[in-house]
Amino acid sequence: MDAGQAVLVTGGAGYIGSHACKALRGRGYLPVALDSLANGHAEFAKWGPLVVGDIGDEQLVSSVVRQYGVRAVLHFAALAEVEQSMRDPVLYYENNVAKSVGLIEALRGAGVDRLIFSSSCSVYGVPERSPIAEELGTNPISPYGESKLAIENLLRACDHAYGLRSVSLRYFNAAGADPQGEIGERPRAHSRLIPRAIEAALGLRPEVAIFGDDYSTRDGTAVRDYVHVEDVVDAHLSALDYLDAGAASTVLNLGAGIGHSVREVIVAVERITGRRIPTRIAPRRPGDPPELIASIYRAAELLNWRPRRSNLDTIIGSALAWQCGKPAEGVQLAGERPD
């Protein structure tokens, strides 16, 4: 695709989608954000036009694609809470799968032949070994993971049937914020550990619940692979280049290739903020595996991608800066001396 061409970004007013829009604009593309604003924020869509609507509205999607001359899509729009999906699986199949079918139908009718899909490591379920390579079998244990795998399978079939080439990017734990402090993860009743820990350190919540301390891990708490949101976005742009070069559809992991336990993350936030975080041991959450760490060799090989910002301190520092309303370089971490 030539610079200046439009890219449709579903969920473009959301956390990762808004970072993608900023990066696309920086590369000279026109990002067109399509977002229902159920979870997104209109003020985050400031690098291109915002179309408020539903990805399952085929007529709307077709109109937007034709109006802006869209030739490729970054598909982020989805519900993404594992615990919620366990309580209401129909909601997840309806919102994530059925609406993606509508989106793909509209794209097919409009002649769009490239799509990059925001998938998830939840498709692996409880993996047999770690780090997890893409060749490892998929066996999701939550409706959220099942919905992501269903879309991957649909995209594979659509490539064979219609020539819609795609890259499905299986994120591990996206975290952090824009270094310039323009966008980040809005505080809400979320289950993401790093924002919760920062909020507790800043006195915005009374404590952090640790969901399970009896896993078969080094300290009994769950281990996760944290990847900076900007590294995730870089992979999307590399995947766009990959498809533009005529390469075949594929599935790739995105992570740092390193795992941190819940307790280790909390200790890191305490060190960086200089504040103690009250914690409470809570029961395990349904659908939570003990350990998820990515093998990222395939993304390095096919996309020439590596996580350059995904050390834990950088991730936490950028998220803290966003919470404090400052650029990342403007926040002094505990123990640092001013120049």
JSON list of C-alpha atoms in Angstrom, two decimals, residues 48-187:
[
{"chain": "A", "resi": 48, "resn": "GLY", "atom": "CA", "xyz": [-7.99, 10.43, 11.34]},
{"chain": "A", "resi": 49, "resn": "PRO", "atom": "CA", "xyz": [-11.75, 10.26, 10.90]},
{"chain": "A", "resi": 50, "resn": "LEU", "atom": "CA", "xyz": [-13.90, 8.48, 13.49]},
{"chain": "A", "resi": 51, "resn": "VAL", "atom": "CA", "xyz": [-16.95, 6.59, 12.31]},
{"chain": "A", "resi": 52, "resn": "VAL", "atom": "CA", "xyz": [-19.23, 5.68, 15.21]},
{"chain": "A", "resi": 53, "resn": "GLY", "atom": "CA", "xyz": [-20.91, 2.39, 14.46]},
{"chain": "A", "resi": 54, "resn": "ASP", "atom": "CA", "xyz": [-20.89, -1.38, 14.71]},
{"chain": "A", "resi": 55, "resn": "ILE", "atom": "CA", "xyz": [-18.51, -3.67, 12.82]},
{"chain": "A", "resi": 56, "resn": "GLY", "atom": "CA", "xyz": [-21.42, -6.04, 12.24]},
{"chain": "A", "resi": 57, "resn": "ASP", "atom": "CA", "xyz": [-23.30, -3.38, 10.25]},
{"chain": "A", "resi": 58, "resn": "GLU", "atom": "CA", "xyz": [-22.40, -4.56, 6.75]},
{"chain": "A", "resi": 59, "resn": "GLN", "atom": "CA", "xyz": [-23.98, -1.58, 5.01]},
{"chain": "A", "resi": 60, "resn": "LEU", "atom": "CA", "xyz": [-22.04, 0.88, 7.18]},
{"chain": "A", "resi": 61, "resn": "VAL", "atom": "CA", "xyz": [-18.73, -0.95, 6.71]},
{"chain": "A", "resi": 62, "resn": "SER", "atom": "CA", "xyz": [-19.23, -1.12, 2.94]},
{"chain": "A", "resi": 63, "resn": "SER", "atom": "CA", "xyz": [-20.00, 2.59, 2.84]},
{"chain": "A", "resi": 64, "resn": "VAL", "atom": "CA", "xyz": [-16.91, 3.52, 4.88]},
{"chain": "A", "resi": 65, "resn": "VAL", "atom": "CA", "xyz": [-14.63, 1.30, 2.79]},
{"chain": "A", "resi": 66, "resn": "ARG", "atom": "CA", "xyz": [-15.85, 2.85, -0.45]},
{"chain": "A", "resi": 67, "resn": "GLN", "atom": "CA", "xyz": [-15.89, 6.43, 0.88]},
{"chain": "A", "resi": 68, "resn": "TYR", "atom": "CA", "xyz": [-12.24, 6.33, 1.96]},
{"chain": "A", "resi": 69, "resn": "GLY", "atom": "CA", "xyz": [-10.87, 3.82, -0.56]},
{"chain": "A", "resi": 70, "resn": "VAL", "atom": "CA", "xyz": [-9.83, 1.37, 2.16]},
{"chain": "A", "resi": 71, "resn": "ARG", "atom": "CA", "xyz": [-7.64, -1.51, 0.97]},
{"chain": "A", "resi": 72, "resn": "ALA", "atom": "CA", "xyz": [-6.58, -3.07, 4.29]},
{"chain": "A", "resi": 73, "resn": "VAL", "atom": "CA", "xyz": [-8.03, -3.54, 7.78]},
{"chain": "A", "resi": 74, "resn": "LEU", "atom": "CA", "xyz": [-6.62, -3.79, 11.30]},
{"chain": "A", "resi": 75, "resn": "HIS", "atom": "CA", "xyz": [-9.30, -5.61, 13.28]},
{"chain": "A", "resi": 76, "resn": "PHE", "atom": "CA", "xyz": [-9.13, -4.86, 17.03]},
{"chain": "A", "resi": 77, "resn": "ALA", "atom": "CA", "xyz": [-12.81, -4.54, 17.91]},
{"chain": "A", "resi": 78, "resn": "ALA", "atom": "CA", "xyz": [-13.84, -7.18, 20.47]},
{"chain": "A", "resi": 79, "resn": "LEU", "atom": "CA", "xyz": [-14.89, -7.84, 24.03]},
{"chain": "A", "resi": 80, "resn": "ALA", "atom": "CA", "xyz": [-11.81, -9.05, 25.88]},
{"chain": "A", "resi": 81, "resn": "GLU", "atom": "CA", "xyz": [-12.54, -10.08, 29.48]},
{"chain": "A", "resi": 82, "resn": "VAL", "atom": "CA", "xyz": [-11.99, -13.78, 30.12]},
{"chain": "A", "resi": 83, "resn": "GLU", "atom": "CA", "xyz": [-14.00, -13.83, 33.35]},
{"chain": "A", "resi": 84, "resn": "GLN", "atom": "CA", "xyz": [-16.93, -12.02, 31.73]},
{"chain": "A", "resi": 85, "resn": "SER", "atom": "CA", "xyz": [-16.89, -14.52, 28.87]},
{"chain": "A", "resi": 86, "resn": "MET", "atom": "CA", "xyz": [-17.22, -17.38, 31.35]},
{"chain": "A", "resi": 87, "resn": "ARG", "atom": "CA", "xyz": [-20.37, -15.76, 32.77]},
{"chain": "A", "resi": 88, "resn": "ASP", "atom": "CA", "xyz": [-21.89, -14.80, 29.41]},
{"chain": "A", "resi": 89, "resn": "PRO", "atom": "CA", "xyz": [-20.53, -16.91, 26.55]},
{"chain": "A", "resi": 90, "resn": "VAL", "atom": "CA", "xyz": [-23.34, -15.99, 24.14]},
{"chain": "A", "resi": 91, "resn": "LEU", "atom": "CA", "xyz": [-22.35, -12.34, 24.41]},
{"chain": "A", "resi": 92, "resn": "TYR", "atom": "CA", "xyz": [-18.82, -13.20, 23.30]},
{"chain": "A", "resi": 93, "resn": "TYR", "atom": "CA", "xyz": [-19.85, -15.39, 20.39]},
{"chain": "A", "resi": 94, "resn": "GLU", "atom": "CA", "xyz": [-22.35, -12.78, 19.28]},
{"chain": "A", "resi": 95, "resn": "ASN", "atom": "CA", "xyz": [-20.07, -9.75, 19.67]},
{"chain": "A", "resi": 96, "resn": "ASN", "atom": "CA", "xyz": [-16.72, -11.22, 18.64]},
{"chain": "A", "resi": 97, "resn": "VAL", "atom": "CA", "xyz": [-17.60, -13.97, 16.16]},
{"chain": "A", "resi": 98, "resn": "ALA", "atom": "CA", "xyz": [-20.93, -13.08, 14.59]},
{"chain": "A", "resi": 99, "resn": "LYS", "atom": "CA", "xyz": [-20.03, -9.42, 14.11]},
{"chain": "A", "resi": 100, "resn": "SER", "atom": "CA", "xyz": [-16.68, -10.38, 12.61]},
{"chain": "A", "resi": 101, "resn": "VAL", "atom": "CA", "xyz": [-18.58, -12.46, 10.08]},
{"chain": "A", "resi": 102, "resn": "GLY", "atom": "CA", "xyz": [-20.55, -9.34, 9.14]},
{"chain": "A", "resi": 103, "resn": "LEU", "atom": "CA", "xyz": [-17.34, -7.33, 8.88]},
{"chain": "A", "resi": 104, "resn": "ILE", "atom": "CA", "xyz": [-15.69, -9.89, 6.62]},
{"chain": "A", "resi": 105, "resn": "GLU", "atom": "CA", "xyz": [-18.76, -10.11, 4.40]},
{"chain": "A", "resi": 106, "resn": "ALA", "atom": "CA", "xyz": [-18.70, -6.34, 3.91]},
{"chain": "A", "resi": 107, "resn": "LEU", "atom": "CA", "xyz": [-14.97, -6.35, 3.19]},
{"chain": "A", "resi": 108, "resn": "ARG", "atom": "CA", "xyz": [-15.35, -9.18, 0.70]},
{"chain": "A", "resi": 109, "resn": "GLY", "atom": "CA", "xyz": [-18.11, -7.32, -1.11]},
{"chain": "A", "resi": 110, "resn": "ALA", "atom": "CA", "xyz": [-15.98, -4.18, -1.29]},
{"chain": "A", "resi": 111, "resn": "GLY", "atom": "CA", "xyz": [-12.90, -6.02, -2.58]},
{"chain": "A", "resi": 112, "resn": "VAL", "atom": "CA", "xyz": [-10.67, -5.61, 0.48]},
{"chain": "A", "resi": 113, "resn": "ASP", "atom": "CA", "xyz": [-8.13, -8.43, 0.47]},
{"chain": "A", "resi": 114, "resn": "ARG", "atom": "CA", "xyz": [-5.83, -7.81, 3.48]},
{"chain": "A", "resi": 115, "resn": "LEU", "atom": "CA", "xyz": [-6.72, -8.06, 7.17]},
{"chain": "A", "resi": 116, "resn": "ILE", "atom": "CA", "xyz": [-4.63, -8.12, 10.34]},
{"chain": "A", "resi": 117, "resn": "PHE", "atom": "CA", "xyz": [-6.48, -9.68, 13.24]},
{"chain": "A", "resi": 118, "resn": "SER", "atom": "CA", "xyz": [-6.02, -9.03, 16.95]},
{"chain": "A", "resi": 119, "resn": "SER", "atom": "CA", "xyz": [-6.02, -12.58, 18.32]},
{"chain": "A", "resi": 120, "resn": "SER", "atom": "CA", "xyz": [-4.91, -13.81, 21.74]},
{"chain": "A", "resi": 121, "resn": "CYS", "atom": "CA", "xyz": [-2.70, -16.31, 23.55]},
{"chain": "A", "resi": 122, "resn": "SER", "atom": "CA", "xyz": [-5.93, -17.50, 25.18]},
{"chain": "A", "resi": 123, "resn": "VAL", "atom": "CA", "xyz": [-6.38, -19.77, 22.16]},
{"chain": "A", "resi": 124, "resn": "TYR", "atom": "CA", "xyz": [-3.74, -22.09, 23.69]},
{"chain": "A", "resi": 125, "resn": "GLY", "atom": "CA", "xyz": [-5.67, -22.79, 26.89]},
{"chain": "A", "resi": 126, "resn": "VAL", "atom": "CA", "xyz": [-3.36, -24.53, 29.37]},
{"chain": "A", "resi": 127, "resn": "PRO", "atom": "CA", "xyz": [-0.28, -25.18, 27.23]},
{"chain": "A", "resi": 128, "resn": "GLU", "atom": "CA", "xyz": [1.69, -28.41, 27.43]},
{"chain": "A", "resi": 129, "resn": "ARG", "atom": "CA", "xyz": [5.00, -26.54, 27.56]},
{"chain": "A", "resi": 130, "resn": "SER", "atom": "CA", "xyz": [6.46, -23.06, 27.77]},
{"chain": "A", "resi": 131, "resn": "PRO", "atom": "CA", "xyz": [7.51, -20.93, 25.93]},
{"chain": "A", "resi": 132, "resn": "ILE", "atom": "CA", "xyz": [4.57, -21.52, 23.61]},
{"chain": "A", "resi": 133, "resn": "ALA", "atom": "CA", "xyz": [5.26, -21.87, 19.88]},
{"chain": "A", "resi": 134, "resn": "GLU", "atom": "CA", "xyz": [2.57, -21.33, 17.27]},
{"chain": "A", "resi": 135, "resn": "GLU", "atom": "CA", "xyz": [2.74, -25.00, 16.29]},
{"chain": "A", "resi": 136, "resn": "LEU", "atom": "CA", "xyz": [1.52, -26.04, 19.73]},
{"chain": "A", "resi": 137, "resn": "GLY", "atom": "CA", "xyz": [-2.06, -27.26, 19.70]},
{"chain": "A", "resi": 138, "resn": "THR", "atom": "CA", "xyz": [-4.86, -24.83, 20.49]},
{"chain": "A", "resi": 139, "resn": "ASN", "atom": "CA", "xyz": [-7.33, -25.75, 23.23]},
{"chain": "A", "resi": 140, "resn": "PRO", "atom": "CA", "xyz": [-8.98, -22.60, 24.65]},
{"chain": "A", "resi": 141, "resn": "ILE", "atom": "CA", "xyz": [-10.58, -22.90, 28.08]},
{"chain": "A", "resi": 142, "resn": "SER", "atom": "CA", "xyz": [-12.74, -19.77, 27.94]},
{"chain": "A", "resi": 143, "resn": "PRO", "atom": "CA", "xyz": [-15.40, -18.53, 25.51]},
{"chain": "A", "resi": 144, "resn": "TYR", "atom": "CA", "xyz": [-13.17, -15.50, 24.92]},
{"chain": "A", "resi": 145, "resn": "GLY", "atom": "CA", "xyz": [-10.37, -17.77, 23.70]},
{"chain": "A", "resi": 146, "resn": "GLU", "atom": "CA", "xyz": [-12.84, -19.85, 21.70]},
{"chain": "A", "resi": 147, "resn": "SER", "atom": "CA", "xyz": [-14.14, -16.71, 19.99]},
{"chain": "A", "resi": 148, "resn": "LYS", "atom": "CA", "xyz": [-10.63, -15.68, 18.95]},
{"chain": "A", "resi": 149, "resn": "LEU", "atom": "CA", "xyz": [-9.83, -19.14, 17.61]},
{"chain": "A", "resi": 150, "resn": "ALA", "atom": "CA", "xyz": [-13.12, -19.24, 15.71]},
{"chain": "A", "resi": 151, "resn": "ILE", "atom": "CA", "xyz": [-12.19, -16.02, 13.90]},
{"chain": "A", "resi": 152, "resn": "GLU", "atom": "CA", "xyz": [-8.70, -17.35, 13.11]},
{"chain": "A", "resi": 153, "resn": "ASN", "atom": "CA", "xyz": [-10.31, -20.45, 11.58]},
{"chain": "A", "resi": 154, "resn": "LEU", "atom": "CA", "xyz": [-12.78, -18.31, 9.64]},
{"chain": "A", "resi": 155, "resn": "LEU", "atom": "CA", "xyz": [-9.97, -16.18, 8.24]},
{"chain": "A", "resi": 156, "resn": "ARG", "atom": "CA", "xyz": [-8.05, -19.27, 7.17]},
{"chain": "A", "resi": 157, "resn": "ALA", "atom": "CA", "xyz": [-11.12, -20.50, 5.30]},
{"chain": "A", "resi": 158, "resn": "CYS", "atom": "CA", "xyz": [-11.73, -17.06, 3.77]},
{"chain": "A", "resi": 159, "resn": "ASP", "atom": "CA", "xyz": [-8.21, -17.04, 2.36]},
{"chain": "A", "resi": 160, "resn": "HIS", "atom": "CA", "xyz": [-8.81, -20.35, 0.58]},
{"chain": "A", "resi": 161, "resn": "ALA", "atom": "CA", "xyz": [-12.29, -19.39, -0.59]},
{"chain": "A", "resi": 162, "resn": "TYR", "atom": "CA", "xyz": [-12.06, -15.67, -1.35]},
{"chain": "A", "resi": 163, "resn": "GLY", "atom": "CA", "xyz": [-8.39, -14.69, -1.36]},
{"chain": "A", "resi": 164, "resn": "LEU", "atom": "CA", "xyz": [-8.69, -12.60, 1.80]},
{"chain": "A", "resi": 165, "resn": "ARG", "atom": "CA", "xyz": [-5.14, -12.83, 3.12]},
{"chain": "A", "resi": 166, "resn": "SER", "atom": "CA", "xyz": [-4.61, -12.26, 6.83]},
{"chain": "A", "resi": 167, "resn": "VAL", "atom": "CA", "xyz": [-2.15, -12.22, 9.69]},
{"chain": "A", "resi": 168, "resn": "SER", "atom": "CA", "xyz": [-3.56, -13.27, 13.06]},
{"chain": "A", "resi": 169, "resn": "LEU", "atom": "CA", "xyz": [-1.42, -11.86, 15.89]},
{"chain": "A", "resi": 170, "resn": "ARG", "atom": "CA", "xyz": [-1.75, -13.76, 19.14]},
{"chain": "A", "resi": 171, "resn": "TYR", "atom": "CA", "xyz": [-1.02, -11.18, 21.84]},
{"chain": "A", "resi": 172, "resn": "PHE", "atom": "CA", "xyz": [0.14, -12.23, 25.21]},
{"chain": "A", "resi": 173, "resn": "ASN", "atom": "CA", "xyz": [-0.38, -9.38, 27.75]},
{"chain": "A", "resi": 174, "resn": "ALA", "atom": "CA", "xyz": [-0.34, -5.98, 26.04]},
{"chain": "A", "resi": 175, "resn": "ALA", "atom": "CA", "xyz": [0.47, -3.23, 28.54]},
{"chain": "A", "resi": 176, "resn": "GLY", "atom": "CA", "xyz": [2.02, 0.20, 28.86]},
{"chain": "A", "resi": 177, "resn": "ALA", "atom": "CA", "xyz": [1.15, 3.48, 27.16]},
{"chain": "A", "resi": 178, "resn": "ASP", "atom": "CA", "xyz": [2.20, 6.00, 24.53]},
{"chain": "A", "resi": 179, "resn": "PRO", "atom": "CA", "xyz": [5.55, 7.57, 25.59]},
{"chain": "A", "resi": 180, "resn": "GLN", "atom": "CA", "xyz": [4.25, 11.04, 24.68]},
{"chain": "A", "resi": 181, "resn": "GLY", "atom": "CA", "xyz": [1.38, 10.59, 27.13]},
{"chain": "A", "resi": 182, "resn": "GLU", "atom": "CA", "xyz": [-1.33, 11.22, 24.51]},
{"chain": "A", "resi": 183, "resn": "ILE", "atom": "CA", "xyz": [-3.15, 7.90, 24.91]},
{"chain": "A", "resi": 184, "resn": "GLY", "atom": "CA", "xyz": [-3.15, 4.95, 27.27]},
{"chain": "A", "resi": 185, "resn": "GLU", "atom": "CA", "xyz": [-5.40, 2.57, 29.14]},
{"chain": "A", "resi": 186, "resn": "ARG", "atom": "CA", "xyz": [-8.31, 4.36, 30.80]},
{"chain": "A", "resi": 187, "resn": "PRO", "atom": "CA", "xyz": [-9.03, 3.42, 34.45]}
]
